[in-house]
Structures are given as structure tokens and as C-alpha cells.
PDB file of C-alpha atoms in Angstrom:
ATOM      1  CA  MET A   1      91.415-138.395-102.502  1.00 42.00           C
ATOM      2  CA  SER A   2      87.852-138.261-101.391  1.00 53.00           C
ATOM      3  CA  GLU A   3      85.128-136.344-103.127  1.00 54.00           C
ATOM      4  CA  GLY A   4      85.757-132.656-103.767  1.00 54.00           C
ATOM      5  CA  GLY A   5      89.567-132.999-103.791  1.00 55.00           C
ATOM      6  CA  VAL A   6      89.818-133.100 -99.969  1.00 62.00           C
ATOM      7  CA  PRO A   7      92.418-135.659 -98.782  1.00 73.00           C
ATOM      8  CA  THR A   8      91.286-138.501 -96.541  1.00 82.00           C
ATOM      9  CA  ILE A   9      92.552-138.913 -93.002  1.00 83.00           C
ATOM     10  CA  ASP A  10      94.811-141.817 -94.015  1.00 85.00           C
ATOM     11  CA  GLU A  11      96.284-139.738 -96.839  1.00 87.00           C
ATOM     12  CA  LEU A  12      96.904-136.868 -94.404  1.00 86.00           C
ATOM     13  CA  ARG A  13      98.581-139.245 -91.933  1.00 88.00           C
ATOM     14  CA  ALA A  14     100.902-140.621 -94.635  1.00 90.00           C
ATOM     15  CA  ALA A  15     101.672-137.181 -96.086  1.00 90.00           C
ATOM     16  CA  ALA A  16     102.388-135.724 -92.638  1.00 89.00           C
ATOM     17  CA  SER A  17     104.629-138.662 -91.751  1.00 90.00           C
ATOM     18  CA  ASP A  18     106.598-138.271 -94.995  1.00 91.00           C
ATOM     19  CA  ALA A  19     106.881-134.507 -94.488  1.00 91.00           C
ATOM     20  CA  VAL A  20     108.140-134.949 -90.915  1.00 89.00           C
ATOM     21  CA  GLN A  21     110.772-137.474 -91.986  1.00 91.00           C
ATOM     22  CA  SER A  22     111.926-135.339 -94.923  1.00 90.00           C
ATOM     23  CA  ALA A  23     112.374-132.165 -92.809  1.00 89.00           C
ATOM     24  CA  ALA A  24     116.093-131.405 -92.876  1.00 88.00           C
ATOM     25  CA  ASN A  25     116.177-128.735 -90.161  1.00 89.00           C
ATOM     26  CA  LEU A  26     114.095-127.262 -87.357  1.00 89.00           C
ATOM     27  CA  ALA A  27     112.654-124.491 -89.530  1.00 90.00           C
ATOM     28  CA  GLU A  28     111.303-126.982 -92.069  1.00 91.00           C
ATOM     29  CA  LEU A  29     109.920-129.127 -89.247  1.00 89.00           C
ATOM     30  CA  GLU A  30     108.103-126.103 -87.820  1.00 91.00           C
ATOM     31  CA  GLN A  31     106.578-125.433 -91.242  1.00 91.00           C
ATOM     32  CA  VAL A  32     105.348-129.044 -91.363  1.00 90.00           C
ATOM     33  CA  ARG A  33     103.820-128.662 -87.895  1.00 90.00           C
ATOM     34  CA  ILE A  34     102.039-125.474 -88.913  1.00 90.00           C
ATOM     35  CA  ARG A  35     100.833-127.023 -92.186  1.00 90.00           C
ATOM     36  CA  TYR A  36      99.241-130.040 -90.513  1.00 88.00           C
ATOM     37  CA  LEU A  37      98.574-129.071 -86.868  1.00 87.00           C
ATOM     38  CA  GLY A  38      98.453-125.281 -86.935  1.00 87.00           C
ATOM     39  CA  LYS A  39      95.398-123.094 -86.510  1.00 88.00           C
ATOM     40  CA  SER A  40      94.629-123.346 -90.226  1.00 86.00           C
ATOM     41  CA  GLY A  41      96.316-126.746 -90.642  1.00 86.00           C
ATOM     42  CA  LEU A  42      94.959-129.634 -92.676  1.00 87.00           C
ATOM     43  CA  LEU A  43      94.130-131.841 -89.677  1.00 86.00           C
ATOM     44  CA  THR A  44      92.582-128.894 -87.846  1.00 86.00           C
ATOM     45  CA  ALA A  45      90.419-128.267 -90.912  1.00 86.00           C
ATOM     46  CA  GLN A  46      89.269-131.895 -90.739  1.00 86.00           C
ATOM     47  CA  LEU A  47      88.192-131.335 -87.130  1.00 85.00           C
ATOM     48  CA  LYS A  48      86.334-128.187 -88.108  1.00 85.00           C
ATOM     49  CA  ALA A  49      84.559-130.126 -90.866  1.00 84.00           C
ATOM     50  CA  LEU A  50      83.074-132.554 -88.329  1.00 83.00           C
ATOM     51  CA  GLY A  51      80.009-130.348 -88.150  1.00 84.00           C
ATOM     52  CA  THR A  52      79.050-131.347 -91.685  1.00 86.00           C
ATOM     53  CA  LEU A  53      78.977-135.072 -90.828  1.00 84.00           C
ATOM     54  CA  PRO A  54      75.900-136.889 -89.541  1.00 87.00           C
ATOM     55  CA  LYS A  55      75.551-136.861 -85.765  1.00 87.00           C
ATOM     56  CA  GLU A  56      76.227-140.579 -85.326  1.00 87.00           C
ATOM     57  CA  GLN A  57      79.540-140.472 -87.285  1.00 86.00           C
ATOM     58  CA  ARG A  58      81.050-137.451 -85.484  1.00 84.00           C
ATOM     59  CA  PRO A  59      82.418-139.214 -82.358  1.00 87.00           C
ATOM     60  CA  ALA A  60      84.155-141.993 -84.299  1.00 88.00           C
ATOM     61  CA  VAL A  61      85.621-139.699 -86.960  1.00 87.00           C
ATOM     62  CA  GLY A  62      86.656-137.119 -84.321  1.00 87.00           C
ATOM     63  CA  GLN A  63      88.431-139.822 -82.335  1.00 89.00           C
ATOM     64  CA  ILE A  64      90.316-140.998 -85.449  1.00 89.00           C
ATOM     65  CA  ILE A  65      91.356-137.435 -86.337  1.00 88.00           C
ATOM     66  CA  ASN A  66      92.560-136.814 -82.766  1.00 89.00           C
ATOM     67  CA  GLN A  67      94.567-140.059 -82.842  1.00 91.00           C
ATOM     68  CA  VAL A  68      96.174-138.975 -86.117  1.00 89.00           C
ATOM     69  CA  LYS A  69      96.941-135.518 -84.650  1.00 91.00           C
ATOM     70  CA  THR A  70      98.530-137.140 -81.595  1.00 92.00           C
ATOM     71  CA  ALA A  71     100.587-139.510 -83.757  1.00 92.00           C
ATOM     72  CA  VAL A  72     101.777-136.663 -86.004  1.00 91.00           C
ATOM     73  CA  GLN A  73     102.684-134.536 -82.958  1.00 92.00           C
ATOM     74  CA  GLU A  74     104.681-137.441 -81.492  1.00 93.00           C
ATOM     75  CA  GLN A  75     106.522-137.905 -84.807  1.00 92.00           C
ATOM     76  CA  ILE A  76     107.289-134.181 -84.877  1.00 92.00           C
ATOM     77  CA  ASP A  77     108.602-134.297 -81.296  1.00 94.00           C
ATOM     78  CA  VAL A  78     110.848-137.291 -82.024  1.00 93.00           C
ATOM     79  CA  ARG A  79     112.170-135.695 -85.217  1.00 92.00           C
ATOM     80  CA  LYS A  80     112.716-132.383 -83.390  1.00 93.00           C
ATOM     81  CA  GLN A  81     114.822-134.095 -80.725  1.00 94.00           C
ATOM     82  CA  ALA A  82     116.851-135.863 -83.419  1.00 92.00           C
ATOM     83  CA  LEU A  83     117.434-132.603 -85.314  1.00 91.00           C
ATOM     84  CA  GLN A  84     118.396-130.790 -82.104  1.00 92.00           C
ATOM     85  CA  ARG A  85     120.834-133.568 -81.224  1.00 93.00           C
ATOM     86  CA  VAL A  86     122.423-133.349 -84.699  1.00 90.00           C
ATOM     87  CA  ALA A  87     122.645-129.546 -84.443  1.00 89.00           C
ATOM     88  CA  LEU A  88     124.281-129.830 -81.010  1.00 90.00           C
ATOM     89  CA  GLU A  89     126.808-132.384 -82.263  1.00 88.00           C
ATOM     90  CA  GLN A  90     127.684-130.149 -85.215  1.00 87.00           C
ATOM     91  CA  ARG A  91     128.082-127.154 -82.922  1.00 87.00           C
ATOM     92  CA  LEU A  92     130.295-129.116 -80.520  1.00 84.00           C
ATOM     93  CA  VAL A  93     132.506-130.258 -83.382  1.00 83.00           C
ATOM     94  CA  GLY A  94     132.830-126.659 -84.579  1.00 82.00           C
ATOM     95  CA  GLU A  95     133.422-125.192 -81.122  1.00 81.00           C
ATOM     96  CA  HIS A  96     136.393-126.937 -79.628  1.00 78.00           C
ATOM     97  CA  ILE A  97     138.171-125.540 -76.591  1.00 79.00           C
ATOM     98  CA  ASP A  98     141.927-125.709 -76.223  1.00 79.00           C
ATOM     99  CA  VAL A  99     142.327-126.601 -72.560  1.00 82.00           C
ATOM    100  CA  THR A 100     146.085-125.983 -72.712  1.00 86.00           C
ATOM    101  CA  LEU A 101     145.608-122.222 -73.127  1.00 84.00           C
ATOM    102  CA  PRO A 102     145.891-120.094 -69.985  1.00 85.00           C
ATOM    103  CA  GLY A 103     142.663-118.851 -68.481  1.00 82.00           C
ATOM    104  CA  ARG A 104     141.429-115.308 -68.632  1.00 83.00           C
ATOM    105  CA  GLY A 105     143.150-113.064 -66.128  1.00 82.00           C
ATOM    106  CA  GLN A 106     141.304-111.330 -63.338  1.00 80.00           C
ATOM    107  CA  ARG A 107     140.513-107.694 -63.944  1.00 82.00           C
ATOM    108  CA  LEU A 108     141.801-105.337 -61.313  1.00 85.00           C
ATOM    109  CA  GLY A 109     139.353-103.149 -59.487  1.00 88.00           C
ATOM    110  CA  GLY A 110     138.607 -99.574 -60.443  1.00 91.00           C
ATOM    111  CA  LEU A 111     138.611 -96.243 -58.705  1.00 93.00           C
ATOM    112  CA  HIS A 112     135.790 -95.235 -56.416  1.00 95.00           C
ATOM    113  CA  PRO A 113     133.208 -92.990 -58.135  1.00 96.00           C
ATOM    114  CA  ILE A 114     133.975 -90.104 -55.767  1.00 96.00           C
ATOM    115  CA  THR A 115     137.704 -90.374 -56.522  1.00 94.00           C
ATOM    116  CA  ARG A 116     136.999 -90.367 -60.263  1.00 96.00           C
ATOM    117  CA  THR A 117     134.724 -87.332 -59.855  1.00 97.00           C
ATOM    118  CA  LEU A 118     137.383 -85.442 -57.872  1.00 94.00           C
ATOM    119  CA  GLN A 119     139.977 -86.241 -60.543  1.00 95.00           C
ATOM    120  CA  ARG A 120     137.645 -84.950 -63.263  1.00 96.00           C
ATOM    121  CA  ILE A 121     136.997 -81.747 -61.319  1.00 95.00           C
ATOM    122  CA  GLU A 122     140.731 -81.251 -60.756  1.00 94.00           C
ATOM    123  CA  ARG A 123     141.405 -81.737 -64.498  1.00 95.00           C
ATOM    124  CA  LEU A 124     138.638 -79.248 -65.292  1.00 95.00           C
ATOM    125  CA  PHE A 125     140.163 -76.584 -63.047  1.00 94.00           C
ATOM    126  CA  ALA A 126     143.684 -77.389 -64.282  1.00 94.00           C
ATOM    127  CA  ASN A 127     142.478 -76.813 -67.853  1.00 95.00           C
ATOM    128  CA  ALA A 128     141.057 -73.464 -66.706  1.00 95.00           C
ATOM    129  CA  GLY A 129     144.495 -72.401 -65.399  1.00 94.00           C
ATOM    130  CA  PHE A 130     144.223 -73.270 -61.716  1.00 93.00           C
ATOM    131  CA  ALA A 131     146.676 -75.436 -59.802  1.00 90.00           C
ATOM    132  CA  VAL A 132     145.809 -78.006 -57.187  1.00 84.00           C
ATOM    133  CA  VAL A 133     147.948 -77.565 -54.088  1.00 84.00           C
ATOM    134  CA  GLU A 134     148.061 -80.098 -51.300  1.00 79.00           C
ATOM    135  CA  GLY A 135     148.559 -78.851 -47.776  1.00 74.00           C
ATOM    136  CA  PRO A 136     148.929 -80.325 -44.316  1.00 73.00           C
ATOM    137  CA  GLU A 137     145.866 -81.656 -42.594  1.00 74.00           C
ATOM    138  CA  ILE A 138     147.442 -81.152 -39.187  1.00 76.00           C
ATOM    139  CA  GLU A 139     148.503 -77.589 -38.318  1.00 78.00           C
ATOM    140  CA  ASP A 140     150.421 -76.076 -35.487  1.00 79.00           C
ATOM    141  CA  ASP A 141     148.670 -73.689 -33.126  1.00 80.00           C
ATOM    142  CA  TYR A 142     150.303 -70.613 -34.626  1.00 83.00           C
ATOM    143  CA  HIS A 143     149.178 -71.185 -38.241  1.00 81.00           C
ATOM    144  CA  ASN A 144     145.754 -72.383 -37.170  1.00 80.00           C
ATOM    145  CA  PHE A 145     144.833 -69.667 -34.686  1.00 83.00           C
ATOM    146  CA  GLU A 146     147.486 -67.039 -33.830  1.00 85.00           C
ATOM    147  CA  ALA A 147     148.281 -66.033 -37.432  1.00 88.00           C
ATOM    148  CA  LEU A 148     144.563 -65.605 -38.052  1.00 88.00           C
ATOM    149  CA  ASN A 149     144.140 -63.399 -34.922  1.00 90.00           C
ATOM    150  CA  ILE A 150     141.810 -65.867 -33.210  1.00 87.00           C
ATOM    151  CA  PRO A 151     141.903 -65.066 -29.463  1.00 89.00           C
ATOM    152  CA  ALA A 152     142.718 -67.731 -26.864  1.00 84.00           C
ATOM    153  CA  HIS A 153     139.155 -67.818 -25.478  1.00 85.00           C
ATOM    154  CA  HIS A 154     137.513 -68.215 -28.938  1.00 86.00           C
ATOM    155  CA  PRO A 155     135.087 -71.204 -29.230  1.00 84.00           C
ATOM    156  CA  ALA A 156     137.065 -72.612 -32.188  1.00 82.00           C
ATOM    157  CA  ARG A 157     139.898 -73.367 -29.736  1.00 78.00           C
ATOM    158  CA  ALA A 158     137.609 -75.401 -27.483  1.00 78.00           C
ATOM    159  CA  MET A 159     138.452 -79.065 -26.956  1.00 73.00           C
ATOM    160  CA  HIS A 160     135.181 -80.225 -28.499  1.00 70.00           C
ATOM    161  CA  ASP A 161     135.876 -78.366 -31.778  1.00 68.00           C
ATOM    162  CA  THR A 162     139.609 -78.916 -32.277  1.00 72.00           C
ATOM    163  CA  PHE A 163     141.738 -82.014 -31.744  1.00 71.00           C
ATOM    164  CA  TYR A 164     145.018 -81.194 -29.989  1.00 70.00           C
ATOM    165  CA  PHE A 165     148.155 -83.359 -30.045  1.00 71.00           C
ATOM    166  CA  VAL A 166     150.911 -83.597 -27.459  1.00 70.00           C
ATOM    167  CA  THR A 167     153.334 -81.831 -29.816  1.00 70.00           C
ATOM    168  CA  GLY A 168     151.141 -78.738 -29.850  1.00 64.00           C
ATOM    169  CA  ASP A 169     149.785 -79.411 -33.308  1.00 64.00           C
ATOM    170  CA  CYS A 170     146.072 -79.512 -33.926  1.00 65.00           C
ATOM    171  CA  CYS A 171     143.643 -80.534 -36.635  1.00 64.00           C
ATOM    172  CA  ALA A 172     142.080 -77.598 -38.401  1.00 54.00           C
ATOM    173  CA  PRO A 173     138.512 -76.900 -37.231  1.00 51.00           C
ATOM    174  CA  ILE A 174     137.567 -76.046 -40.826  1.00 50.00           C
ATOM    175  CA  PRO A 175     138.630 -78.378 -43.630  1.00 49.00           C
ATOM    176  CA  ARG A 176     141.575 -76.620 -45.233  1.00 49.00           C
ATOM    177  CA  ARG A 177     143.461 -78.175 -48.139  1.00 48.00           C
ATOM    178  CA  CYS A 178     146.436 -75.862 -48.390  1.00 49.00           C
ATOM    179  CA  LYS A 179     148.427 -73.170 -46.638  1.00 48.00           C
ATOM    180  CA  TYR A 180     149.984 -70.223 -48.405  1.00 46.00           C
ATOM    181  CA  ALA A 181     152.983 -68.539 -46.806  1.00 39.00           C
TER     182      ALA A 181
END
């Protein structure tokens, strides 16, 4: 120890080296890094104390402190890699995969959002007492026009508004879901 109880640079180097080697896990190693190289670390405090030295000693002492900081950082990096390697090996030993098991099956697709919404609406109305009735989408001429008293010259019977089939059936000009007799 130098005067005033402040450790010398060599003592800091040795203490930091011992602390790095004795760190058993990454958390302890991070604490060592903070203690020696952190913002309020011991080596950082030595650099801040350079202002109290005579002008001619500052460059040499600053260079020595920076060399020690670099050496300590390299030791920390090497130890960190070793600890990470050990942690990975332990994790790999603990996590073994049985390659003889069958793979995960493929999930089947789902319903389209509009289909799901229509099903929800139908359930809602069914709960309210209504019934959903399916009807033909192709009607004959009588049920589509004659029974509704639509005259033969009405625009709804025009070829551009109604699709006619050879059998005399036609698609409804208005979307109709059901027919009641």
C-alpha cells in the first residue's frame, strides 16, 4: 500500500487478476469488471488522480495505468469466454433431444374471418329464437318474377340484370337466401 491507504498500480493489477480468476460465474465477473474498470472503479480512480501528480510524471503513469486497464480487460474477456463455454456445455448436457421421437405435426388451417363472423352471427340469431334457412340460389322464372307480379317488360328481367339458363331458370337479381312456400 502506498501512502494514505491507496493501493499501488501493481497491487491493483494483482488483485484484479486474482478476482477475475476467482469469479465463478458471469455475474461475479461483471461485478469484478465494475469494481476495477467501471465508472467509479479503482483503476478509473487512479486515472482521475493523475491530476494530482507533477506534470512530468503524468504521461508515464497514465500509460502504465492504461496498460493495466487493457490487461485486466483482456483477462476479463478471456474468463468471460471460458465461463460462457462452461455454461453452454452444462446447458447442452441438460437439454438433450431424443431424435427418435416423431416430429411435431402440422396444424391444419383455420376458417376465414368472414366465415367465422357469419357463424357467430347465426349463433346469435339462433339463440334469439330465429332459424337459419338455406334456399336455392338459382330460381325458376315463375318464383323469381311471375309470383311477385313483376311484368314481362320490367327492367329486372333485362339480360344485363338477370342471368338466364337454357332450362328457364335464372339467378335472382337480388340476393335471396331462402324461399318460403
